XYZ file of C-alpha atoms in Angstrom:
717
model
C 45.371 -6.679 35.467
C 45.270 -8.866 32.324
C 46.118 -7.393 28.986
C 44.964 -8.685 25.606
C 47.316 -10.911 23.689
C 49.322 -9.280 20.952
C 49.677 -11.197 17.643
C 52.159 -10.270 14.954
C 50.191 -10.786 11.743
C 53.402 -10.773 9.693
C 54.403 -14.104 11.241
C 51.161 -15.910 10.181
C 51.105 -18.065 7.025
C 49.000 -16.857 4.062
C 45.410 -18.074 3.857
C 45.811 -19.287 0.250
C 49.198 -20.293 -1.149
C 48.904 -19.866 -4.906
C 52.409 -21.171 -5.472
C 51.705 -24.468 -3.711
C 48.453 -24.954 -5.642
C 50.158 -24.253 -8.940
C 52.962 -26.682 -8.058
C 50.440 -29.473 -7.421
C 48.561 -28.772 -10.648
C 51.767 -28.620 -12.674
C 53.033 -31.843 -11.170
C 49.757 -33.595 -12.063
C 49.167 -31.785 -15.350
C 48.991 -34.994 -17.342
C 46.169 -36.305 -15.178
C 44.252 -33.017 -15.489
C 44.606 -33.006 -19.267
C 43.610 -36.666 -19.456
C 40.408 -36.059 -17.515
C 39.576 -32.999 -19.635
C 40.224 -35.006 -22.827
C 38.039 -37.863 -21.592
C 35.218 -35.419 -20.889
C 35.497 -33.963 -24.381
C 35.451 -37.483 -25.864
C 32.283 -38.255 -23.911
C 30.718 -35.074 -25.286
C 31.701 -36.082 -28.832
C 30.205 -39.541 -28.292
C 26.987 -37.939 -27.069
C 26.873 -35.709 -30.159
C 27.405 -38.747 -32.373
C 24.566 -40.840 -30.953
C 22.043 -38.087 -30.127
C 19.475 -37.198 -32.747
C 18.926 -33.463 -33.222
C 15.639 -32.043 -32.006
C 13.827 -29.066 -33.549
C 11.526 -26.630 -31.817
C 8.797 -24.778 -33.705
C 6.977 -21.852 -32.093
C 3.605 -20.325 -32.916
C 2.580 -17.012 -31.332
C -0.914 -15.853 -30.479
C -2.151 -12.493 -29.219
C -4.874 -12.395 -26.586
C -6.659 -9.239 -27.732
C -8.557 -7.733 -24.769
C -10.626 -5.590 -27.128
C -14.079 -7.070 -27.708
C -14.958 -7.122 -31.398
C -18.695 -6.595 -31.867
C -20.763 -6.774 -35.027
C -23.890 -5.557 -33.191
C -24.741 -3.742 -29.990
C -25.861 -6.998 -28.375
C -24.115 -8.081 -25.195
C -22.248 -11.348 -25.491
C -23.454 -14.216 -23.338
C -19.868 -15.179 -22.482
C -17.711 -12.088 -21.718
C -14.145 -11.669 -22.885
C -11.047 -13.045 -21.204
C -10.163 -9.668 -19.737
C -7.112 -7.450 -19.764
C -5.641 -8.096 -16.319
C -2.364 -9.972 -15.962
C -3.890 -12.881 -14.038
C -6.444 -13.540 -16.789
C -3.751 -13.594 -19.486
C -1.478 -15.823 -17.380
C -4.334 -18.258 -16.787
C -4.641 -18.796 -20.538
C -1.148 -20.310 -20.478
C -2.456 -23.068 -18.214
C -5.560 -23.442 -20.363
C -3.445 -24.039 -23.480
C -1.251 -26.661 -21.798
C -4.173 -28.312 -20.005
C -4.584 -32.080 -20.558
C -7.988 -31.590 -22.218
C -6.725 -29.278 -24.957
C -3.431 -31.123 -25.453
C -5.293 -34.432 -25.433
C -7.688 -33.312 -28.159
C -4.707 -32.373 -30.350
C -3.046 -35.695 -29.513
C -6.141 -37.553 -30.705
C -6.915 -35.366 -33.733
C -3.348 -35.725 -35.049
C -3.444 -39.495 -34.358
C -0.189 -39.375 -32.446
C -1.026 -42.334 -30.235
C 0.406 -44.590 -32.966
C 3.386 -42.357 -33.772
C 6.656 -44.241 -33.040
C 8.137 -41.053 -31.564
C 5.678 -41.252 -28.683
C 4.363 -44.809 -28.761
C 7.765 -46.432 -29.302
C 9.854 -47.908 -26.513
C 13.075 -46.373 -25.275
C 16.551 -47.818 -25.162
C 16.177 -48.964 -21.563
C 12.938 -50.770 -22.384
C 14.616 -52.476 -25.337
C 17.438 -53.717 -23.152
C 14.970 -54.993 -20.587
C 12.945 -56.711 -23.299
C 15.971 -58.843 -24.159
C 15.661 -60.373 -20.722
C 11.914 -60.630 -20.915
C 11.309 -57.690 -18.567
C 10.369 -55.093 -21.160
C 7.058 -53.316 -20.692
C 4.607 -52.499 -23.470
C 4.087 -48.711 -23.638
C 0.554 -47.599 -22.783
C -1.423 -44.744 -24.316
C -1.031 -42.719 -21.121
C 2.743 -43.044 -21.322
C 2.655 -41.929 -24.957
C 0.511 -38.944 -24.051
C 2.833 -37.956 -21.181
C 5.787 -38.140 -23.561
C 3.903 -35.951 -26.020
C 2.888 -33.527 -23.267
C 6.498 -33.130 -22.135
C 7.404 -31.815 -25.600
C 4.853 -28.979 -25.395
C 5.999 -25.635 -23.993
C 3.662 -22.648 -23.448
C 5.164 -19.373 -22.214
C 3.948 -15.836 -21.911
C 6.124 -13.162 -23.498
C 6.966 -11.051 -20.449
C 3.986 -8.998 -19.296
C 2.507 -8.667 -22.788
C -0.614 -10.263 -24.279
C 1.501 -12.568 -26.474
C 1.705 -16.313 -25.724
C 4.269 -18.538 -27.438
C 3.338 -22.182 -28.040
C 6.348 -24.387 -28.832
C 6.717 -28.056 -29.682
C 9.937 -30.040 -29.878
C 10.374 -33.004 -32.198
C 13.128 -34.693 -34.246
C 11.097 -33.774 -37.336
C 10.939 -30.003 -38.017
C 7.767 -30.411 -40.118
C 6.029 -32.333 -37.336
C 7.088 -29.716 -34.753
C 5.584 -26.895 -36.847
C 2.419 -28.874 -37.621
C 1.679 -29.758 -34.004
C 2.444 -26.235 -32.718
C -0.021 -24.772 -35.237
C -2.566 -27.471 -34.370
C -2.422 -26.569 -30.669
C -2.972 -22.876 -31.464
C -5.870 -23.662 -33.839
C -7.454 -25.948 -31.273
C -7.215 -23.230 -28.625
C -8.753 -20.595 -30.897
C -11.510 -22.964 -31.987
C -12.158 -23.791 -28.366
C -12.672 -20.123 -27.517
C -15.218 -19.713 -30.327
C -16.854 -23.035 -29.464
C -17.225 -21.990 -25.842
C -19.101 -18.855 -26.896
C -21.314 -20.753 -29.366
C -22.074 -23.397 -26.760
C -22.828 -20.736 -24.181
C -25.204 -18.986 -26.617
C -26.973 -22.239 -27.427
C -27.350 -23.199 -23.777
C -28.625 -19.756 -22.835
C -31.059 -19.720 -25.753
C -32.471 -23.072 -24.669
C -32.860 -21.903 -21.096
C -34.558 -18.693 -22.215
C -36.995 -20.568 -24.463
C -37.951 -22.894 -21.620
C -38.422 -19.989 -19.284
C -40.436 -17.815 -21.661
C -43.448 -20.155 -21.702
C -43.666 -19.985 -17.932
C -43.321 -16.222 -17.947
C -46.104 -15.862 -20.513
C -48.453 -17.836 -18.280
C -47.479 -15.630 -15.324
C -48.251 -12.475 -17.312
C -51.626 -13.856 -18.457
C -52.608 -14.803 -14.915
C -51.577 -11.388 -13.597
C -53.584 -9.484 -16.229
C -56.617 -11.686 -15.694
C -56.461 -11.025 -11.951
C -56.467 -7.276 -12.661
C -59.561 -7.459 -14.885
C -61.425 -9.697 -12.454
C -60.716 -7.297 -9.625
C -62.043 -4.367 -11.707
C -65.223 -6.209 -12.534
C -65.766 -7.285 -8.959
C -65.371 -3.762 -7.584
C -67.133 -2.019 -10.505
C -64.008 -0.105 -11.509
C -64.185 1.264 -15.039
C -61.356 2.696 -17.091
C -60.887 6.426 -17.052
C -60.898 6.457 -20.851
C -64.545 5.327 -20.936
C -65.789 8.533 -19.270
C -67.709 6.753 -16.529
C -65.421 6.998 -13.584
C -66.776 7.782 -10.151
C -64.933 11.061 -10.087
C -66.655 12.265 -13.243
C -70.035 11.200 -11.843
C -69.264 13.031 -8.621
C -68.381 16.130 -10.574
C -71.581 15.979 -12.640
C -73.812 15.288 -9.632
C -72.202 18.079 -7.687
C -72.938 20.486 -10.544
C -76.550 19.301 -10.664
C -76.902 19.696 -6.903
C -75.574 23.207 -7.072
C -78.072 24.063 -9.875
C -80.972 22.429 -8.000
C -80.025 24.254 -4.831
C -80.106 27.495 -6.809
C -83.502 26.677 -8.265
C -84.845 25.862 -4.789
C -83.538 29.133 -3.446
C -85.187 31.077 -6.254
C -88.504 29.192 -5.798
C -88.397 29.944 -2.106
C -87.808 33.635 -2.759
C -90.755 33.861 -5.167
C -92.971 31.970 -2.762
C -92.050 34.324 0.068
C -92.745 37.301 -2.188
C -96.116 35.802 -3.108
C -97.002 35.425 0.560
C -96.055 39.004 1.217
C -98.024 40.380 -1.755
C -101.492 39.520 -0.371
C -104.827 39.387 -2.320
C -105.324 43.045 -3.142
C -105.222 44.263 -6.713
C -101.779 45.700 -6.038
C -100.673 42.373 -4.581
C -102.128 40.613 -7.575
C -100.050 42.904 -9.738
C -96.926 41.823 -7.835
C -97.977 38.202 -8.147
C -98.419 38.681 -11.875
C -94.855 40.006 -12.003
C -93.632 37.034 -9.939
C -95.425 34.428 -11.977
C -96.623 35.309 -15.430
C -100.404 34.647 -15.485
C -102.893 35.784 -18.239
C -105.813 35.226 -15.900
C -104.379 37.516 -13.293
C -103.674 40.158 -15.926
C -107.199 39.908 -17.346
C -108.764 40.053 -13.906
C -106.636 43.028 -13.036
C -107.603 44.810 -16.262
C -111.304 44.072 -15.726
C -111.095 45.226 -12.196
C -109.407 48.449 -13.172
C -111.930 49.044 -15.964
C -114.932 48.435 -13.660
C -113.339 50.559 -10.948
C -112.867 53.434 -13.401
C -116.335 53.055 -14.768
C -117.740 52.938 -11.229
C -115.952 56.071 -10.248
C -117.211 57.847 -13.341
C -120.823 56.725 -12.855
C -120.746 57.622 -9.193
C -119.823 61.107 -10.159
C -122.434 61.189 -12.783
C -125.410 59.293 -11.181
C -124.609 59.171 -7.554
C -124.302 56.198 -5.241
C -127.929 55.106 -5.424
C -128.096 54.508 -9.083
C -128.792 50.914 -10.032
C -125.852 50.867 -12.361
C -123.640 51.765 -9.452
C -124.819 48.749 -7.497
C -124.333 46.480 -10.421
C -120.786 47.752 -10.933
C -120.014 47.363 -7.226
C -121.225 43.765 -7.425
C -118.999 43.236 -10.418
C -116.031 44.672 -8.507
C -116.677 42.396 -5.529
C -116.894 39.401 -7.831
C -113.639 40.443 -9.507
C -111.966 40.794 -6.100
C -113.000 37.267 -5.202
C -111.671 36.016 -8.470
C -108.421 37.911 -7.950
C -108.040 36.429 -4.462
C -108.608 32.988 -5.839
C -106.085 33.637 -8.579
C -103.582 34.949 -6.054
C -104.095 31.870 -3.889
C -103.657 29.676 -6.942
C -100.436 31.474 -7.827
C -99.146 31.041 -4.288
C -99.994 27.348 -4.376
C -98.155 26.989 -7.658
C -95.093 28.770 -6.264
C -95.305 26.601 -3.140
C -95.388 23.457 -5.283
C -92.425 24.651 -7.315
C -90.473 25.340 -4.115
C -91.326 21.937 -2.645
C -90.325 20.226 -5.867
C -86.981 22.074 -5.887
C -86.338 21.143 -2.264
C -87.205 17.527 -2.989
C -84.855 17.547 -6.003
C -82.045 18.947 -3.840
C -82.549 16.176 -1.279
C -82.451 13.499 -3.933
C -79.259 14.930 -5.403
C -77.666 15.105 -1.951
C -78.530 11.453 -1.313
C -77.047 10.463 -4.656
C -73.918 12.522 -3.972
C -73.440 10.918 -0.565
C -73.836 7.481 -2.067
C -71.309 8.272 -4.776
C -68.874 9.595 -2.188
C -69.141 6.373 -0.198
C -68.681 4.420 -3.386
C -65.654 6.559 -4.217
C -64.130 5.828 -0.825
C -64.614 2.109 -1.321
C -63.228 2.432 -4.831
C -60.068 4.192 -3.556
C -59.416 1.324 -1.180
C -59.911 -1.087 -4.032
C -57.611 1.015 -6.217
C -54.734 0.302 -3.817
C -55.144 -3.421 -4.303
C -55.679 -2.841 -8.012
C -52.401 -0.953 -8.311
C -50.585 -3.811 -6.579
C -52.082 -6.273 -9.028
C -51.222 -3.987 -11.943
C -47.637 -3.634 -10.652
C -47.246 -7.398 -10.535
C -48.669 -7.685 -14.011
C -46.407 -4.911 -15.289
C -43.314 -6.493 -13.667
C -44.145 -9.875 -15.143
C -44.688 -8.220 -18.518
C -41.323 -6.392 -18.263
C -39.476 -9.610 -17.359
C -41.162 -11.377 -20.227
C -40.142 -8.591 -22.599
C -36.523 -8.825 -21.421
C -36.507 -12.580 -21.880
C -38.038 -12.295 -25.320
C -35.531 -9.630 -26.320
C -32.556 -11.584 -24.936
C -33.745 -14.795 -26.588
C -33.995 -12.984 -29.892
C -30.481 -11.538 -29.463
C -28.858 -14.853 -28.578
C -30.595 -16.615 -31.468
C -29.299 -14.003 -33.898
C -25.726 -14.199 -32.497
C -25.361 -17.850 -33.443
C -22.507 -18.109 -35.932
C -21.222 -14.531 -35.549
C -18.918 -15.114 -32.539
C -15.292 -14.033 -32.956
C -12.200 -15.330 -31.156
C -10.158 -13.115 -28.854
C -7.009 -15.093 -29.665
C -5.393 -13.914 -32.876
C -2.534 -15.832 -34.451
C 0.345 -13.429 -35.045
C 3.101 -15.947 -35.742
C 2.625 -19.192 -37.663
C 5.007 -21.983 -36.742
C 7.282 -22.891 -39.630
C 9.718 -25.838 -39.824
C 12.932 -24.719 -38.074
C 16.223 -24.938 -39.926
C 18.642 -25.137 -36.986
C 18.208 -27.775 -34.256
C 17.682 -26.552 -30.729
C 19.636 -29.466 -29.254
C 22.373 -30.517 -29.154
C 24.574 -27.456 -29.689
C 28.049 -28.808 -30.526
C 30.102 -25.713 -29.775
C 28.460 -25.026 -26.438
C 28.504 -28.679 -25.398
C 32.205 -29.131 -26.227
C 33.159 -25.901 -24.490
C 31.220 -26.759 -21.343
C 32.584 -30.313 -21.302
C 36.154 -29.031 -21.622
C 35.668 -26.570 -18.758
C 34.017 -29.194 -16.554
C 36.807 -31.678 -17.373
C 39.483 -29.180 -16.386
C 37.659 -28.356 -13.155
C 37.233 -32.034 -12.317
C 40.897 -32.747 -13.081
C 42.100 -29.821 -10.989
C 39.872 -30.850 -8.105
C 41.120 -34.419 -8.187
C 44.747 -33.253 -8.428
C 44.338 -30.987 -5.418
C 42.592 -33.760 -3.505
C 45.521 -36.150 -4.146
C 48.016 -33.538 -2.960
C 51.704 -33.126 -3.963
C 53.467 -35.818 -5.924
C 55.556 -37.934 -3.479
C 59.333 -37.818 -4.029
C 61.009 -41.148 -4.965
C 62.655 -42.844 -1.998
C 66.374 -43.698 -2.005
C 67.215 -47.273 -3.027
C 68.579 -49.177 -0.006
C 70.922 -51.261 -2.283
C 72.584 -48.167 -3.740
C 76.051 -47.248 -2.409
C 75.903 -44.626 0.270
C 78.211 -41.621 0.367
C 80.021 -40.642 3.481
C 77.698 -38.996 5.924
C 78.343 -35.279 6.112
C 79.326 -33.846 9.344
C 76.482 -32.241 11.231
C 76.437 -28.538 10.933
C 76.015 -26.825 14.237
C 73.833 -23.751 14.123
C 75.783 -21.233 16.085
C 73.202 -18.438 15.618
C 72.307 -17.101 19.041
C 68.742 -17.815 20.081
C 66.710 -14.625 19.875
C 64.980 -13.643 23.077
C 61.216 -13.627 23.317
C 59.644 -10.461 21.876
C 58.760 -7.773 24.380
C 55.087 -7.136 25.064
C 53.739 -3.889 23.659
C 52.077 -1.141 25.686
C 48.387 -0.505 25.131
C 47.762 1.641 22.046
C 45.487 4.664 22.664
C 45.633 5.715 19.023
C 46.442 9.175 17.721
C 45.416 12.665 18.745
C 45.747 15.489 16.215
C 46.271 18.968 17.572
C 43.691 21.611 16.679
C 46.152 24.493 17.270
C 47.950 26.755 14.827
C 50.668 25.100 12.796
C 54.114 25.722 14.250
C 52.785 27.116 17.552
C 54.300 26.617 20.978
C 53.019 24.166 23.547
C 51.247 27.038 25.315
C 49.340 28.113 22.178
C 48.444 24.536 21.300
C 47.087 23.880 24.802
C 44.917 27.003 24.597
C 43.622 25.809 21.222
C 42.721 22.444 22.775
C 40.767 24.095 25.569
C 39.003 26.398 23.122
C 37.963 23.444 21.001
C 36.641 21.386 23.928
C 34.821 24.308 25.585
C 33.598 26.191 22.517
C 29.970 27.286 22.318
C 27.652 24.636 20.910
C 30.029 21.773 21.683
C 28.001 20.240 24.515
C 29.724 16.873 24.241
C 33.333 15.846 24.026
C 34.841 15.339 20.605
C 34.885 11.741 19.456
C 38.667 11.291 19.442
C 39.115 12.674 22.984
C 36.205 10.573 24.246
C 37.749 7.394 22.798
C 41.130 8.116 24.447
C 39.521 8.791 27.840
C 37.432 5.629 27.584
C 40.530 3.508 26.897
C 42.320 5.172 29.800
C 39.468 4.373 32.207
C 39.332 0.751 31.025
C 43.017 0.325 32.014
C 42.491 1.595 35.592
C 41.890 -0.634 38.586
C 39.049 0.391 40.886
C 40.152 1.990 44.187
C 39.575 5.129 46.215
C 40.260 8.569 44.803
C 42.389 9.971 43.385
C 43.601 8.087 40.297
C 47.189 8.974 39.411
C 47.990 9.203 35.692
C 51.651 9.631 34.738
C 52.310 11.323 31.384
C 55.796 11.300 29.870
C 57.507 10.980 26.494
C 60.614 9.438 24.948
C 62.775 12.359 23.860
C 60.931 15.651 24.162
C 58.527 16.883 26.835
C 56.375 18.701 24.192
C 54.220 15.656 23.498
C 53.946 14.888 27.250
C 52.716 18.400 28.057
C 50.222 18.331 25.153
C 48.880 14.874 26.061
C 48.606 15.714 29.786
C 46.838 19.006 29.059
C 44.417 17.306 26.615
C 43.525 14.573 29.145
C 43.146 17.062 31.998
C 40.922 19.430 29.978
C 38.853 16.500 28.696
C 38.253 15.147 32.224
C 37.379 18.619 33.446
C 34.926 18.859 30.544
C 33.443 15.585 31.847
C 32.838 17.211 35.284
C 35.834 15.590 37.023
C 38.049 17.295 39.625
C 41.530 17.276 38.120
C 44.868 18.318 39.631
C 47.780 18.931 37.265
C 51.237 18.259 38.740
C 54.386 19.212 36.840
C 57.529 17.523 38.197
C 61.157 18.102 37.267
C 64.392 19.101 38.925
C 64.832 21.728 36.240
C 61.693 23.464 37.618
C 63.033 23.871 41.161
C 64.506 27.276 40.455
C 61.647 28.546 38.285
C 59.384 31.352 39.278
C 56.482 28.929 39.893
C 58.327 26.513 42.170
C 56.952 26.599 45.670
C 54.113 28.842 44.599
C 51.478 26.294 45.710
C 48.173 25.697 43.928
C 47.289 28.059 41.043
C 45.092 28.123 37.927
C 47.144 27.551 34.812
C 46.448 30.204 32.172
C 46.591 27.755 29.257
C 44.774 24.685 30.596
C 42.496 26.420 33.106
C 43.232 23.592 35.551
C 44.456 23.764 39.132
C 48.181 23.144 38.834
C 51.108 22.478 41.178
C 54.804 22.508 40.223
C 57.173 20.199 42.160
C 60.935 19.937 42.042
C 61.316 16.270 43.111
C 59.443 13.216 44.253
C 61.299 12.465 47.489
C 60.719 14.006 50.896
C 63.218 16.566 52.111
C 63.506 14.833 55.502
C 62.119 11.618 56.847
C 58.669 11.929 58.357
C 58.009 15.387 56.881
C 55.438 15.755 54.078
C 56.367 18.855 52.158
C 53.612 20.071 49.840
C 56.210 20.826 47.153
C 57.114 17.114 46.890
C 55.101 14.580 44.915
C 54.413 12.389 47.936
C 53.288 15.397 49.958
C 50.892 16.447 47.169
C 49.277 13.019 47.070
C 48.819 13.072 50.826
C 47.326 16.564 50.771
C 45.059 15.847 47.743
C 43.393 12.897 49.451
C 39.850 12.561 48.111
C 39.535 16.216 47.033
C 40.435 15.325 43.446
C 39.229 12.570 41.152
C 42.337 12.486 38.974
C 45.925 13.636 39.465
C 47.719 14.105 36.155
C 51.482 14.104 36.645
C 53.614 15.460 33.795
C 57.214 14.319 34.154
C 60.342 14.854 32.036
C 60.997 12.615 29.069
C 63.009 9.411 29.381
C 66.001 11.149 27.806
C 65.978 14.025 30.310
C 67.230 14.223 33.853
C 64.912 14.157 36.846
C 63.440 10.689 36.373
C 62.849 8.709 39.508
C 61.439 5.131 39.611
C 59.124 6.190 42.458
C 57.111 8.237 39.943
C 56.252 5.101 37.964
C 55.554 3.048 41.109
C 52.934 5.489 42.460
C 51.086 5.891 39.146
C 47.990 3.828 38.243
C 48.773 4.204 34.549
C 51.755 5.591 32.638
C 51.029 7.177 29.249
C 53.942 7.795 26.895
C 53.193 10.512 24.367
C 54.914 9.788 21.060
C 55.588 11.912 18.028
C 54.507 10.526 14.628
C 58.087 9.421 13.923
C 58.457 7.396 17.148
C 57.457 3.718 17.434
C 55.689 1.983 20.373
C 58.432 -0.661 20.351
C 60.963 1.992 21.326
C 58.805 2.965 24.311
C 58.538 -0.680 25.332
C 62.326 -1.031 25.265
C 62.851 2.076 27.432
C 60.264 0.894 29.995
C 61.895 -2.532 30.097
C 65.352 -0.967 30.610
C 64.259 1.379 33.390
C 61.564 -0.626 35.215
C 61.595 -4.131 33.793
C 59.482 -5.848 31.122
C 56.845 -6.766 33.703
C 55.833 -3.086 34.044
C 54.924 -2.662 30.363
C 51.376 -3.825 31.132
C 50.827 -0.680 33.236
C 51.700 1.627 30.345
C 50.115 2.899 27.129
C 51.178 4.959 24.119
C 49.452 7.951 22.535
C 50.654 9.568 19.309
C 50.423 13.373 19.332
C 50.339 14.668 15.760
C 50.729 18.444 15.482
C 49.235 20.400 12.575
C 52.671 21.638 11.448
C 56.347 21.493 12.300
C 57.188 22.580 15.807
C 59.618 25.440 16.103
C 62.964 24.525 17.586
C 63.391 25.628 21.173
C 59.629 25.651 21.810
C 59.250 21.961 22.435
C 62.038 21.074 24.844
C 63.194 22.271 28.212
C 61.305 24.224 30.820
C 58.571 26.761 30.185
C 59.461 29.831 28.193
C 59.835 33.204 29.839
C 56.475 34.347 28.449
C 54.729 31.294 29.886
C 56.312 31.819 33.318
C 55.249 35.466 33.231
C 51.664 34.461 32.346
C 51.602 31.873 35.145
C 52.910 34.419 37.662
C 50.131 36.808 36.620
C 47.536 34.029 36.994
C 48.884 33.145 40.435
C 48.760 36.744 41.572
């Protein structure tokens, strides 16, 4: 099995040798200082030939509040208060249109600062290759001097201009701000003027539309004979009046019919004539009735007085008959008059009914026409409303001419700066000195160490010294180191015996709620498994120590309990000649009271006689275990104790040496090399067992204590 290479980091050279770097720099210090001085001289030359430039800044505030002198709505709304709207004004200010208008208004196209030629053009002109500067080039040079920046996330915008003349820088910065503010007001005035013109052109068309719509309404009314309700001649009012007349005529007809029927029932007798006189007031009927009554009374009186044969009686009877005929004629006349009145009332009712029916039909037709009329009136009203809005808006926009205010307010006027913005002598000299030193150091390091002067071949040579023979013995190759399994810290009580510490380990690994192995035990077991070669069960793990068997017993118990916690069948084997006379020797398989593992104690590793496999020997245990166990953990005496046999190491798949914190892995490697050879170190590993406190003397060495043997005997029984 291959093992990873072991590198001693103490033997590697340092990544960065400060001493060597400093030696190179010190050896070439003159060159470094010369380069730094040359850089400073270049900076001084630049300061001498460079003209100072001044930057003037004017500040404006984009006020999102809309200042209004009236309640009229502006044609062009404000810029807005969102961040994108304010940031866009920065690009508006530095746009070519606005900057170009300032460039032309200030007549900078003929200014030598922008229209003049540069040094390179002057040199080229000496050879006839110089180019005449164009107006576009002058404008680009002017535009490069303009700087527009927003002050953080505020509504403040700073407009700066850089020029060799501080007065010119302040003048141009203020001119850019004034041009921007005038542009905002001009945009609103232009928008108002354009909108007013459009509204005026549109109003004439809207007035014609309103006139046509109203004329269509009136024509429709005249065509369908629809009058206004305010005139009192609507069909509904006529219907109401005619209905009232019909009801009155129907009542009159009913009354005429009743009187006529009463007249028919009264007859022609004097009593009937009396009823007829009550029905229809008639003087003739009353006079005839009175005459008849008078003649009848007189006749009755004369009949009593003269008898029926008296001539006067005959005359009176003739008078009565004549009166009866007259009364009958009068009654017939009255009935005819009542009949005529009834017929006239019935005829009047019929006429009124015909008129009412005609008006109802006309009303129905009028309702249908009213629907179309309402549509025409709605169109006329909508056209009138639109016209009113246009007239009102046109009046507003015409009155707002000249009262527009700018949203950009100048809060900082650019004044001629006193100090130039460039160049800054102190900063430039400091930076040049630092850059010169860095360049000198880099070049010195690139050239490397200064070569030593060679010996002159013409110089007299001294006698050659005798060679010195190095008689130091050659050190052997370093031993390989066992695999390092790290450190395991005991969870037991400080100063306890091995027995108490093992019980504490088992309690920790099997305590309630601890469903998984602890991280440190799991790491140790994983490393152990990685160092095992795959073969049939069982795997034999040898656990020993250097001086004391305390660490070996603790490490073996910890590994056995951990593997049992991982559902592995584990057999613990304790081997040592000092155990042959103990109470547990030859007792066979038993459950250890501390570890809870199946345990066997053996006195030696060799067979008692050839060909006989005694179960108390190590070889006999391996034969008997077969595939019943997954792991066989063998705890053997320390290297310093008696009872060691090389066969123990030969039969083990892996040997783990438990060390105390004061012991080194190199010491374990030396002992393995002495006993088994350096080639066997690859089959071994070290594990540091760190107890919580100092171990009591007498509890860490030698065989089990009397109390432990007594506990094991009780467990076996």
